[in-house]
Coordinates of C-alpha atoms in Angstrom, one line a residue:
M25 CA -46.0 -103.2 30.7
G26 CA -48.3 -104.5 28.1
I27 CA -49.5 -101.0 27.1
D28 CA -46.2 -99.4 27.3
R29 CA -44.7 -102.5 24.7
V30 CA -47.6 -101.1 22.6
D31 CA -47.0 -97.5 22.6
V32 CA -43.2 -98.2 20.9
R33 CA -44.3 -100.3 18.7
H34 CA -46.8 -98.0 17.3
E35 CA -44.5 -95.2 17.6
S36 CA -42.0 -97.2 15.8
E37 CA -44.3 -98.5 12.7
S38 CA -45.4 -95.0 12.3
L39 CA -41.8 -94.3 11.8
R40 CA -40.9 -96.6 9.8
R41 CA -44.5 -95.3 7.5
W42 CA -43.3 -92.1 7.8
R43 CA -39.7 -92.8 6.7
Q44 CA -40.9 -94.9 3.4
T45 CA -42.7 -92.3 2.8
Q46 CA -39.5 -89.5 2.5
Y47 CA -37.9 -91.8 0.7
A48 CA -40.2 -92.4 -2.0
R49 CA -40.4 -89.0 -2.5
R50 CA -37.4 -88.5 -2.6
C51 CA -37.0 -90.7 -5.1
R52 CA -39.5 -89.6 -7.2
S53 CA -38.1 -85.8 -6.5
Q54 CA -34.4 -87.1 -8.0
A55 CA -35.6 -88.5 -10.7
W56 CA -37.9 -85.9 -12.2
L57 CA -35.5 -83.5 -11.4
M58 CA -32.4 -85.6 -13.5
D59 CA -35.1 -86.3 -16.6
R60 CA -35.7 -82.7 -16.3
V61 CA -31.9 -82.4 -17.6
G62 CA -30.9 -85.3 -19.4
H63 CA -34.5 -85.7 -21.5
G64 CA -34.5 -88.9 -20.4
R65 CA -31.5 -90.4 -21.5
Q66 CA -28.5 -91.0 -19.3
L67 CA -26.2 -87.4 -18.0
T68 CA -23.3 -86.2 -18.9
I69 CA -20.8 -85.3 -16.5
G70 CA -21.5 -81.0 -17.2
Q71 CA -25.2 -82.1 -16.9
L72 CA -24.7 -83.9 -13.1
G73 CA -23.0 -80.6 -12.4
A74 CA -25.8 -79.0 -13.6
L75 CA -28.2 -80.6 -11.2
P76 CA -30.3 -79.1 -7.8
R77 CA -28.8 -79.9 -5.0
P78 CA -31.7 -81.9 -3.9
A79 CA -31.2 -83.8 -6.9
R80 CA -27.9 -84.6 -5.8
C81 CA -29.3 -85.2 -2.2
G82 CA -28.0 -89.0 -1.0
W83 CA -25.4 -89.3 -3.6
P84 CA -22.7 -91.5 -1.7
L85 CA -19.7 -89.9 -0.4
T86 CA -16.6 -91.9 1.5
G87 CA -17.4 -94.4 4.0
V88 CA -21.2 -95.1 3.9
G89 CA -22.9 -96.8 6.4
I90 CA -25.7 -96.7 8.8
R91 CA -25.6 -95.0 12.3
L92 CA -27.6 -95.3 15.7
Y93 CA -27.5 -91.7 17.3
E94 CA -29.5 -91.7 20.9
G95 CA -32.2 -94.6 19.7
R96 CA -32.6 -93.5 16.0
A97 CA -31.1 -95.0 13.3
F98 CA -29.5 -93.0 10.1
L99 CA -27.8 -93.2 6.9
H100 CA -24.2 -91.5 7.2
G101 CA -22.1 -91.4 4.7
A102 CA -23.6 -89.9 1.7
Q103 CA -24.5 -86.0 0.9
H104 CA -27.2 -84.1 2.0
C105 CA -28.7 -81.2 -0.1
A106 CA -29.6 -78.9 3.1
S107 CA -32.8 -77.8 1.7
P108 CA -35.3 -75.7 3.9
W109 CA -37.5 -76.5 1.0
A110 CA -37.1 -79.3 -1.0
C111 CA -35.6 -82.4 0.5
P112 CA -38.3 -84.4 2.1
L113 CA -35.9 -86.4 4.2
Y114 CA -33.6 -83.5 5.7
T115 CA -36.6 -80.1 4.9
P116 CA -38.5 -81.7 8.6
V117 CA -35.0 -81.7 10.8
I118 CA -33.9 -78.0 9.7
R119 CA -37.9 -76.8 10.4
S120 CA -37.6 -78.4 13.8
R121 CA -34.3 -76.9 14.7
R122 CA -36.0 -73.4 13.6
A123 CA -39.3 -74.0 15.9
Q124 CA -36.8 -75.4 18.7
D125 CA -35.3 -71.5 18.8
L126 CA -38.8 -69.9 18.5
R127 CA -40.3 -72.0 20.5
H128 CA -37.4 -70.9 23.0
A129 CA -37.4 -67.1 22.5
V130 CA -41.9 -67.1 22.3
H131 CA -41.6 -69.0 26.2
W132 CA -39.1 -66.1 26.7
W133 CA -40.7 -63.6 26.0
Q134 CA -44.0 -64.7 27.8
Q135 CA -42.1 -65.5 30.3
T136 CA -40.0 -61.9 31.0
K137 CA -43.7 -60.1 32.0
D138 CA -47.3 -61.5 32.5
A139 CA -48.2 -58.7 30.3
H140 CA -46.4 -59.4 27.4
G141 CA -48.0 -60.4 24.4
L142 CA -47.9 -62.6 21.0
V143 CA -49.7 -61.5 17.7
F144 CA -50.1 -63.9 14.6
V145 CA -50.5 -62.4 11.5
T146 CA -51.0 -64.4 8.2
L147 CA -50.5 -61.8 4.7
T148 CA -51.5 -62.5 0.7
V149 CA -51.6 -60.8 -1.5
P150 CA -54.6 -61.8 -4.9
H151 CA -52.8 -63.4 -7.0
T152 CA -54.1 -65.2 -10.8
K153 CA -53.7 -69.5 -11.8
S154 CA -51.2 -68.7 -14.5
E155 CA -48.5 -66.5 -11.3
R156 CA -45.2 -68.3 -11.9
L157 CA -44.0 -68.8 -7.6
S158 CA -40.5 -66.8 -8.5
A159 CA -42.9 -63.8 -9.2
L160 CA -45.5 -64.5 -6.7
I161 CA -42.2 -65.6 -3.9
D162 CA -41.1 -62.1 -4.9
L163 CA -44.0 -59.6 -5.0
V164 CA -44.9 -61.3 -1.0
A165 CA -40.7 -60.8 0.0
G166 CA -40.4 -57.8 -1.6
S167 CA -43.6 -56.1 -0.1
W168 CA -42.6 -57.7 3.2
S169 CA -39.1 -55.6 3.4
R170 CA -41.3 -52.9 2.1
M171 CA -43.7 -52.1 5.0
R172 CA -40.8 -53.1 8.0
G173 CA -38.3 -50.9 6.0
S174 CA -41.1 -47.9 6.0
H175 CA -41.5 -44.6 8.2
A176 CA -45.4 -46.0 9.2
W177 CA -44.4 -49.0 10.3
R178 CA -41.5 -47.7 12.6
R179 CA -44.6 -45.1 13.9
L180 CA -47.2 -48.3 14.3
A181 CA -44.8 -50.8 16.2
D182 CA -43.9 -47.3 18.6
R183 CA -47.3 -47.0 19.0
T184 CA -49.1 -50.3 19.9
G185 CA -45.8 -51.7 21.2
I186 CA -44.4 -53.8 18.8
R187 CA -40.7 -55.0 19.9
H188 CA -40.0 -58.2 17.9
H189 CA -40.9 -60.2 15.4
V190 CA -40.4 -63.5 13.2
R191 CA -41.7 -64.4 9.7
S192 CA -41.8 -67.3 7.9
M193 CA -43.3 -68.4 4.3
E194 CA -45.7 -70.6 3.5
I195 CA -46.0 -72.2 0.1
T196 CA -49.1 -74.6 -2.0
W197 CA -51.0 -74.8 -5.0
S198 CA -54.7 -75.5 -6.0
P199 CA -56.2 -76.3 -9.3
T200 CA -58.9 -73.6 -8.9
S201 CA -56.5 -70.8 -7.8
G202 CA -52.7 -72.0 -8.8
W203 CA -49.5 -70.9 -6.9
H204 CA -50.2 -69.0 -3.0
A205 CA -47.2 -67.9 -1.3
H206 CA -48.4 -66.1 1.9
L207 CA -46.1 -64.6 5.3
H208 CA -47.0 -65.3 8.8
V209 CA -45.6 -63.0 11.2
L210 CA -45.1 -63.7 15.0
L211 CA -45.5 -59.9 16.8
F212 CA -44.1 -59.5 20.2
T213 CA -45.2 -56.8 22.5
E214 CA -45.2 -55.2 25.0
T215 CA -48.8 -55.3 25.7
M216 CA -51.9 -57.3 24.1
P217 CA -52.7 -55.0 21.0
D218 CA -56.7 -54.8 20.2
A219 CA -56.6 -57.4 17.4
K220 CA -59.1 -55.3 15.2
T221 CA -57.5 -52.1 15.3
L222 CA -54.3 -53.8 14.1
K223 CA -55.3 -55.4 11.3
K224 CA -56.8 -52.3 10.0
S225 CA -54.0 -50.1 10.3
I226 CA -51.5 -53.0 9.1
H227 CA -53.7 -53.3 6.3
A228 CA -53.7 -50.0 5.4
L229 CA -49.0 -50.2 5.3
W230 CA -49.4 -53.6 3.6
A231 CA -52.0 -53.0 0.1
E232 CA -50.2 -49.7 0.1
A233 CA -46.5 -51.7 0.1
V234 CA -47.9 -54.4 -2.1
H235 CA -49.4 -51.5 -4.6
A236 CA -46.3 -49.8 -5.0
L237 CA -44.4 -53.1 -6.0
D238 CA -47.4 -53.8 -8.8
P239 CA -49.6 -51.1 -9.8
D240 CA -51.1 -52.9 -11.4
R241 CA -52.1 -55.8 -9.2
K242 CA -55.7 -55.8 -7.5
P243 CA -56.2 -54.4 -4.2
V244 CA -55.3 -56.4 -1.7
S245 CA -58.5 -58.2 0.5
K246 CA -59.7 -56.1 3.5
R247 CA -61.1 -59.3 4.5
H248 CA -58.8 -61.9 3.8
G249 CA -55.1 -60.0 2.8
V250 CA -54.5 -59.5 6.3
I251 CA -55.5 -61.8 9.5
V252 CA -54.3 -61.0 13.2
E253 CA -55.1 -63.4 16.0
S254 CA -54.0 -63.1 19.5
V255 CA -51.7 -65.7 21.1
T256 CA -52.8 -66.9 25.0
D257 CA -50.1 -67.0 27.2
E258 CA -49.7 -70.8 26.6
G259 CA -48.3 -70.0 23.1
L260 CA -51.9 -71.3 21.1
L261 CA -54.0 -70.0 19.0
L262 CA -57.0 -68.9 19.6
A263 CA -58.7 -69.7 15.7
E264 CA -59.1 -72.6 14.3
Y265 CA -57.8 -70.5 10.9
M266 CA -54.4 -72.6 10.8
S267 CA -55.5 -76.8 12.3
K268 CA -55.1 -78.3 9.6
T269 CA -51.6 -78.9 10.6
P270 CA -50.8 -82.1 13.7
D271 CA -48.6 -79.8 15.2
K272 CA -52.0 -77.4 14.8
R273 CA -51.9 -76.2 18.9
D274 CA -48.0 -75.0 18.2
I275 CA -47.1 -71.5 17.5
A276 CA -43.4 -72.1 16.6
L277 CA -44.8 -74.8 14.7
E278 CA -46.9 -73.5 13.6
M279 CA -44.6 -70.7 12.0
T280 CA -41.9 -73.4 11.1
R281 CA -43.6 -76.6 9.8
G282 CA -45.1 -75.3 6.3
D283 CA -43.5 -78.8 4.9
R284 CA -46.2 -80.9 7.1
K285 CA -49.0 -78.9 6.4
Q286 CA -52.2 -79.0 3.8
G287 CA -53.5 -76.2 2.1
R288 CA -56.5 -74.5 4.2
R289 CA -58.7 -74.6 1.5
K290 CA -60.1 -78.2 0.0
G291 CA -57.7 -79.2 -3.3
S292 CA -55.4 -77.5 -2.0
L293 CA -51.8 -78.9 -2.1
N294 CA -48.6 -78.4 -0.3
P295 CA -45.5 -79.3 -2.2
F296 CA -44.4 -81.9 -1.3
E297 CA -47.9 -84.0 -1.9
F298 CA -46.9 -83.6 -6.1
L299 CA -44.8 -86.5 -5.4
D300 CA -47.3 -88.8 -3.8
D301 CA -49.7 -91.3 -5.2
G302 CA -53.2 -90.5 -5.3
T303 CA -53.7 -86.8 -5.8
D304 CA -56.4 -85.5 -8.3
I305 CA -53.1 -84.1 -10.6
D306 CA -51.8 -85.8 -13.3
E307 CA -47.7 -86.9 -13.1
R308 CA -46.6 -84.6 -15.9
T309 CA -48.2 -81.4 -14.2
A310 CA -46.7 -82.3 -10.9
R311 CA -43.9 -83.0 -12.4
A312 CA -43.5 -79.5 -13.7
L313 CA -44.9 -77.8 -10.3
W314 CA -42.7 -79.5 -8.4
C315 CA -39.8 -78.5 -10.6
E316 CA -40.4 -74.9 -10.9
Y317 CA -40.9 -74.7 -6.8
V318 CA -38.1 -76.2 -6.4
D319 CA -36.4 -73.5 -8.5
S320 CA -38.4 -70.5 -7.1
T321 CA -37.6 -71.4 -3.3
Y322 CA -33.6 -72.5 -4.4
R323 CA -31.3 -70.0 -2.1
R324 CA -34.4 -68.4 -0.4
R325 CA -34.7 -67.8 3.6
T326 CA -38.1 -69.9 5.5
I327 CA -37.9 -68.0 7.9
T328 CA -36.2 -64.3 9.3
W329 CA -35.7 -63.4 13.3
S330 CA -36.1 -59.6 13.9
R331 CA -32.3 -58.0 14.8
K332 CA -32.4 -58.6 18.2
L333 CA -34.3 -61.1 19.2
R334 CA -31.9 -63.7 19.0
T335 CA -29.5 -62.2 21.3
D336 CA -32.0 -60.5 24.0
S337 CA -34.1 -64.0 24.7
G338 CA -30.6 -65.7 25.4
L339 CA -30.2 -67.8 22.3
A340 CA -25.8 -67.9 22.3
G341 CA -24.0 -67.4 18.7
T342 CA -24.9 -66.4 15.8
E343 CA -28.0 -68.1 13.9
P344 CA -27.0 -71.5 12.2
T345 CA -27.1 -72.0 8.6
D346 CA -29.0 -75.4 6.7
R347 CA -26.2 -76.7 6.2
Q348 CA -24.7 -76.4 10.3
I349 CA -28.6 -77.7 11.1
I350 CA -27.9 -80.8 9.1
D351 CA -24.4 -81.2 10.1
D352 CA -24.9 -80.9 14.2
A353 CA -27.3 -83.4 13.5
I354 CA -25.3 -86.1 11.9
H355 CA -23.5 -88.0 14.8
G356 CA -23.9 -91.7 16.1
T357 CA -22.1 -95.2 16.6
P358 CA -21.6 -96.9 13.2
V359 CA -23.0 -100.2 13.6
I360 CA -23.4 -101.5 9.4
S361 CA -21.3 -100.4 7.1
L362 CA -22.4 -100.8 3.2
T363 CA -20.5 -101.9 0.1
A364 CA -21.5 -100.0 -2.6
P365 CA -24.3 -102.1 -4.8
A366 CA -26.2 -102.4 -1.5
Y367 CA -26.4 -98.7 -0.9
R368 CA -27.9 -98.0 -4.4
M369 CA -30.2 -101.0 -3.9
L370 CA -31.4 -99.0 -0.6
R371 CA -31.4 -95.2 -2.2
R372 CA -34.0 -97.2 -4.9
S373 CA -35.8 -98.7 -2.3
P374 CA -38.0 -97.0 0.2
S375 CA -40.2 -100.3 1.7
I376 CA -36.2 -102.0 1.9
I377 CA -34.3 -98.9 3.7
A378 CA -37.3 -97.6 6.3
A379 CA -37.4 -101.4 7.4
T380 CA -33.5 -102.1 7.5
L381 CA -33.7 -98.7 9.8
Q382 CA -36.6 -99.9 12.1
L383 CA -34.9 -103.0 12.9
V384 CA -30.9 -101.5 13.5
E385 CA -33.1 -99.3 16.1
D386 CA -34.9 -102.3 17.5
G387 CA -31.5 -103.2 18.4
Q388 CA -31.9 -106.0 15.4
I389 CA -28.6 -105.3 13.4
P390 CA -27.4 -108.8 12.2
L391 CA -31.3 -109.9 11.0
A392 CA -30.5 -105.9 9.7
E393 CA -27.5 -107.3 7.3
T394 CA -29.0 -110.0 6.4
V395 CA -31.9 -107.8 4.9
I396 CA -29.6 -106.0 2.9
G397 CA -27.4 -108.8 1.9
Q398 CA -30.0 -111.0 -0.1
A399 CA -31.8 -107.6 -1.2
A400 CA -28.6 -106.3 -2.8
D401 CA -27.9 -109.9 -4.1
M402 CA -31.2 -110.1 -5.7
D403 CA -30.8 -106.5 -6.8
M404 CA -27.8 -107.7 -8.9
D405 CA -29.2 -110.7 -10.2
S406 CA -32.4 -108.9 -11.9
R407 CA -30.1 -106.2 -13.3
S408 CA -27.7 -108.8 -14.5

């Protein structure tokens, strides 16, 4: 029993630290995005409407409060941006749901037939340090669409038994190389193909597609441009190429949880790390990079499925949108109602909001209300 209590307390403390980090990231993101529009001045009504969705995430609507659902506390009654790319709070929720669906499809494929295979493919393009992220995303996504729509790809799919695929995009940045956008593609094959032969075939198609869209770009690297890895029967990666994430042994999370990864190369950063203290880049650079990232990923899909995979694997209904995933996740029993001053204080205080949610989950609701009330009073006194 003592060990169980220690485990629960450790998990609770880890969650509190994670929340504090994510709320702090959101505060900094919103400050940077708002400052870019207002240039350090109070925003006009017209400027408020021009803000990107992540800048408005958490703005109060009606009846803001704290709810409890299945042992987890969360804020309710505020706007949510439902960004699958640029929201420290909601990106993990969306991508975890995508991972859940993908895990289901992987399990279905492996259980349907013993000979069924899974192949994990990484596709990259040559890039320069000064290249804009939006142009790089367009090239990578466009090259994939061109390759996938070609007769040569269909012949390859017929020859190697490729029946379905899931495609996701991951983005990192480094001081030496600039932006790096690349694709992860999970191929569902009738049998396990030879990895070397498949790599050679895909490389030829990928290189042709990239060259067709950008003839002046350097040729796709024969060594790093296409990486093909077989996946074991348990859905685990055989290679250590993607070993930096805590979820490193789960193929579904490999595909969907780019928000949890660090760059593979030394000095490479996940975009969320721009929002943290202690990185090797100055705040002005981090601010500019974060704003570019938010703009470049707006309305982009993080993951796409081949046309019949969801239906064939038994996933009911149409694929939920990012906003539907967030709406479905927001339920629970109201436990604390928040006044406008109290909510304003919490939004500006990541450590207090993280501690308060932890108290609610620990069943100490009166203490949580006391903490909120005292902090709100101190905040009002400091502003008067």
